[in-house]
Amino acid sequence: MTLLAMAMGAMLFGTVAVSGRDGRGAEDMLPLLKRHEIQVLLSVAIPLDAIAERTGVSVATIKRIRDEAPVEHVDDRAEHRKRGIGRPSKAAPFADDVRAWLEEEPDLPTQELLRRALEKGYGGGKSAFYSLVASARPARTAPVVRFEGLPGESSQHDFGHVDVRFVDGTKKRVHFFASRLKYSRFVAVTLVPNERVETLVRTLVKHFREFGGVPLLAVFDRPRTIVTKSGPGREVEQFNTTFAEVMLELGVGAEMCAPRSGNQKGSVEQLVKWVKSSFFKWRMFADERDLEAQLAAWVRQVNFETPNRATAEIPEARRQQELPRLRPVRLTPETLAMRVPVFVGPTAEVMFEGRAYSMPPQAANVPGTAFVYEDRLRIVAGRHEVEHARGKPGDPPASLPEHRADKLAAVHGARARLYEKREQLLRLGPDALALLTALTHRAPTRSAEHVERLYALYEEHDDDAMRAAISRAVARGTLTISAVGEALSSSDRAKDERELDRTREAQPRAPRAHVAKKRTPRAERKRGAR
C-alpha cells in the first residue's frame, strides 16, 4: 500500500494516534466512534496491520475490539461509567446501601440519604454522592399531567420580586403581584410595597375586578403569607385568618399546589419567571413612575394585542368567552375591610401597626375589633364605635377632640386636669416637647398659664393644624405661644382663600354680553363704497 493511499485512508476515517500499553490504558478509553470505525474496517476483511496503520491503534487493541459486541451508541461518558474507567468515586462503596434505602423508601430525600451515608463513614463531597443517588433512584414511570383550566374555572396568583437599575445608576428591589386566568391567559400585574397578607388580598380583589369577575378557584403556590401550617401533600392545616375571611367573603375557593409539583399549575406555572424575563429583563427605567407606565403598557399589549404562544389567540378574545362563567366581584379594594382583634388599653387607646388611636374613656379595658380599610380604621369596642384616618407605622397618635374633652372631664382635681392637658399636648410630637420645655425653663412660674393658653388653641384646631403650627414655630426658632397662634392664623387665612377660590371656580360664569361697535363716519363711507 502506497503512502498516498495510507494518507487518504487516514483522512477518510479520522485517525487519532493512540499509543498502546498494557492493562487498563488508552486502548480501553478509545472513543466509541473510533471503535465503530475499527469494526467497520474489520467487517470488510482488511488486514489487521493495515487497520493499525490507518487508525493508529495497536494490533492487540484491534483484536480485542474484534471480539467486542457492535457499537450501539456513542455516549463515551456512559460507557466509561459502565466499564468503571477512571479513579473510582468515594461514593461508589455506598451504592448498595443507597439502592437498599431507596428500595425501602423510594421518595426518600437526597439530603436524608447523605446524612445516613455520613453516619456510615462517607467522606466524599456532595456532588459525587448526589450523582450516585440520581443514577440509583428509580425513574418515575407516571406520565406528566398538565392541569389546564376551563373557562371561568381557575386563576393563578403569586408574588415576585426583582432588582431593577434606573438610568441614573440607582438600584432598587421591586415587588410585584401577578395574576392570570388559566383558560384565557389574561394577566394582571401590580407593583406592591411588600408581600404581606393585606397587600395580597387587596391586590387580589383589584385583579379580580380587572378580570371582570371571580373564577371558581384561585390557585396559590403555598406562600407562607397565607399558609401558616402545612399538612401532608397538598393539605393545609391552618390558613392565615385574614386571607381565609377575605376568600370566604369573595366566594372563591383557595387551592394550594403540592410542594415540588409544578405541573399542577398548568401552562402558567412559570408566571413570575415569565414576567421577569419578558418585561423586567430587557427594559430600562428612568424612575419609578416610568416603571409603572411601562408596566401598564406592557400588560395591555400582552392582553389585547399579542397572541399567546400556548393558545395562539389574543387573551382578551378568550377572556370574552370566560366572562359568562365569571361571577361578580363582591368587594372593591376600597370597601375591603380586614377584621383585626384589638384591645382598648387603660389610657383609652388602641394600638395598631405601631400607632395609637383614641377611644372614649368609657371604652377603656374593653376588647374590640378593628375594621381596617385602605385609608381608614373603624374600631368597635362594646357599644362604642369610632372611625379614624389610617396612618403609617410610627405616626403620632391619632386623637379626636371629643375623646380629649371626655377624658379631661373624667379627670378630678385642677392639678390632674393640668397634667392631662400637658400630656395631650406632648402627644403632638417632639416639636411640642421642645416648645413646652423651652417655655417652662424660660418662665417656670408661668408654666401652667402656658399650658392653658396652648391647650385653648388646641381645642380650636385639629391635630394636623396644631402639629404643623408648632413645627413651624420651632423651625423658625420662635418658641412662643404667640408664634404658634400666628402660624395657625396664617394657616386659617390660607385655608379660607383656598375655599374661596374653589367656590369661585365652582360658580358658573355669566356669558359676556356682545356689544356692537359703533361705526364711525369713515367706516360708514367705506361700507357705502363697497
Tab-separated table of N, CA, C and O in Angstrom, residues 460-461 487-505:
chain	number	residue	atom	x	y	z
A	460	GLU	N	-59.325	74.620	69.409
A	460	GLU	CA	-59.915	75.283	68.249
A	460	GLU	C	-59.438	74.699	66.916
A	460	GLU	O	-59.973	75.058	65.868
A	461	HIS	N	-58.430	73.831	66.941
A	461	HIS	CA	-57.851	73.293	65.714
A	461	HIS	C	-57.646	71.786	65.845
A	461	HIS	O	-57.567	71.242	66.952
A	487	ALA	N	-48.939	81.285	63.361
A	487	ALA	CA	-48.870	80.213	62.361
A	487	ALA	C	-50.250	79.632	62.097
A	487	ALA	O	-50.613	79.339	60.955
A	488	LEU	N	-51.047	79.485	63.159
A	488	LEU	CA	-52.412	78.977	62.984
A	488	LEU	C	-53.270	79.980	62.216
A	488	LEU	O	-54.064	79.592	61.352
A	489	SER	N	-53.113	81.268	62.522
A	489	SER	CA	-53.902	82.297	61.834
A	489	SER	C	-53.570	82.343	60.350
A	489	SER	O	-54.459	82.426	59.500
A	490	SER	N	-52.273	82.316	60.017
A	490	SER	CA	-51.892	82.335	58.603
A	490	SER	C	-52.368	81.088	57.891
A	490	SER	O	-52.793	81.141	56.735
A	491	SER	N	-52.350	79.971	58.609
A	491	SER	CA	-52.864	78.736	58.013
A	491	SER	C	-54.362	78.827	57.778
A	491	SER	O	-54.868	78.380	56.737
A	492	ASP	N	-55.087	79.458	58.752
A	492	ASP	CA	-56.527	79.623	58.581
A	492	ASP	C	-56.841	80.542	57.406
A	492	ASP	O	-57.769	80.294	56.637
A	493	ARG	N	-56.059	81.639	57.280
A	493	ARG	CA	-56.293	82.563	56.167
A	493	ARG	C	-56.045	81.875	54.823
A	493	ARG	O	-56.805	82.045	53.877
A	494	ALA	N	-54.963	81.110	54.756
A	494	ALA	CA	-54.659	80.395	53.512
A	494	ALA	C	-55.760	79.386	53.190
A	494	ALA	O	-56.162	79.218	52.033
A	495	LYS	N	-56.279	78.749	54.236
A	495	LYS	CA	-57.356	77.790	54.024
A	495	LYS	C	-58.608	78.484	53.525
A	495	LYS	O	-59.288	78.002	52.609
A	496	ASP	N	-58.922	79.644	54.131
A	496	ASP	CA	-60.101	80.402	53.691
A	496	ASP	C	-59.947	80.855	52.241
A	496	ASP	O	-60.915	80.823	51.461
A	497	GLU	N	-58.751	81.287	51.872
A	497	GLU	CA	-58.531	81.729	50.497
A	497	GLU	C	-58.693	80.581	49.514
A	497	GLU	O	-59.254	80.745	48.430
A	498	ARG	N	-58.208	79.413	49.901
A	498	ARG	CA	-58.378	78.247	49.022
A	498	ARG	C	-59.842	77.880	48.866
A	498	ARG	O	-60.298	77.539	47.771
A	499	GLU	N	-60.574	77.948	49.971
A	499	GLU	CA	-62.002	77.654	49.905
A	499	GLU	C	-62.712	78.664	49.015
A	499	GLU	O	-63.601	78.317	48.226
A	500	LEU	N	-62.342	79.943	49.130
A	500	LEU	CA	-62.958	80.983	48.307
A	500	LEU	C	-62.646	80.761	46.836
A	500	LEU	O	-63.520	80.903	45.976
A	501	ASP	N	-61.417	80.396	46.532
A	501	ASP	CA	-61.046	80.133	45.139
A	501	ASP	C	-61.836	78.960	44.577
A	501	ASP	O	-62.299	78.993	43.434
A	502	ARG	N	-61.989	77.904	45.386
A	502	ARG	CA	-62.761	76.747	44.914
A	502	ARG	C	-64.214	77.128	44.684
A	502	ARG	O	-64.857	76.656	43.741
A	503	THR	N	-64.758	77.975	45.574
A	503	THR	CA	-66.150	78.404	45.415
A	503	THR	C	-66.323	79.215	44.141
A	503	THR	O	-67.295	79.046	43.393
A	504	ARG	N	-65.372	80.110	43.874
A	504	ARG	CA	-65.458	80.916	42.659
A	504	ARG	C	-65.364	80.058	41.410
A	504	ARG	O	-66.057	80.274	40.425
A	505	GLU	N	-64.474	79.061	41.452
A	505	GLU	CA	-64.323	78.190	40.288
A	505	GLU	C	-65.571	77.343	40.053
A	505	GLU	O	-65.902	77.005	38.920
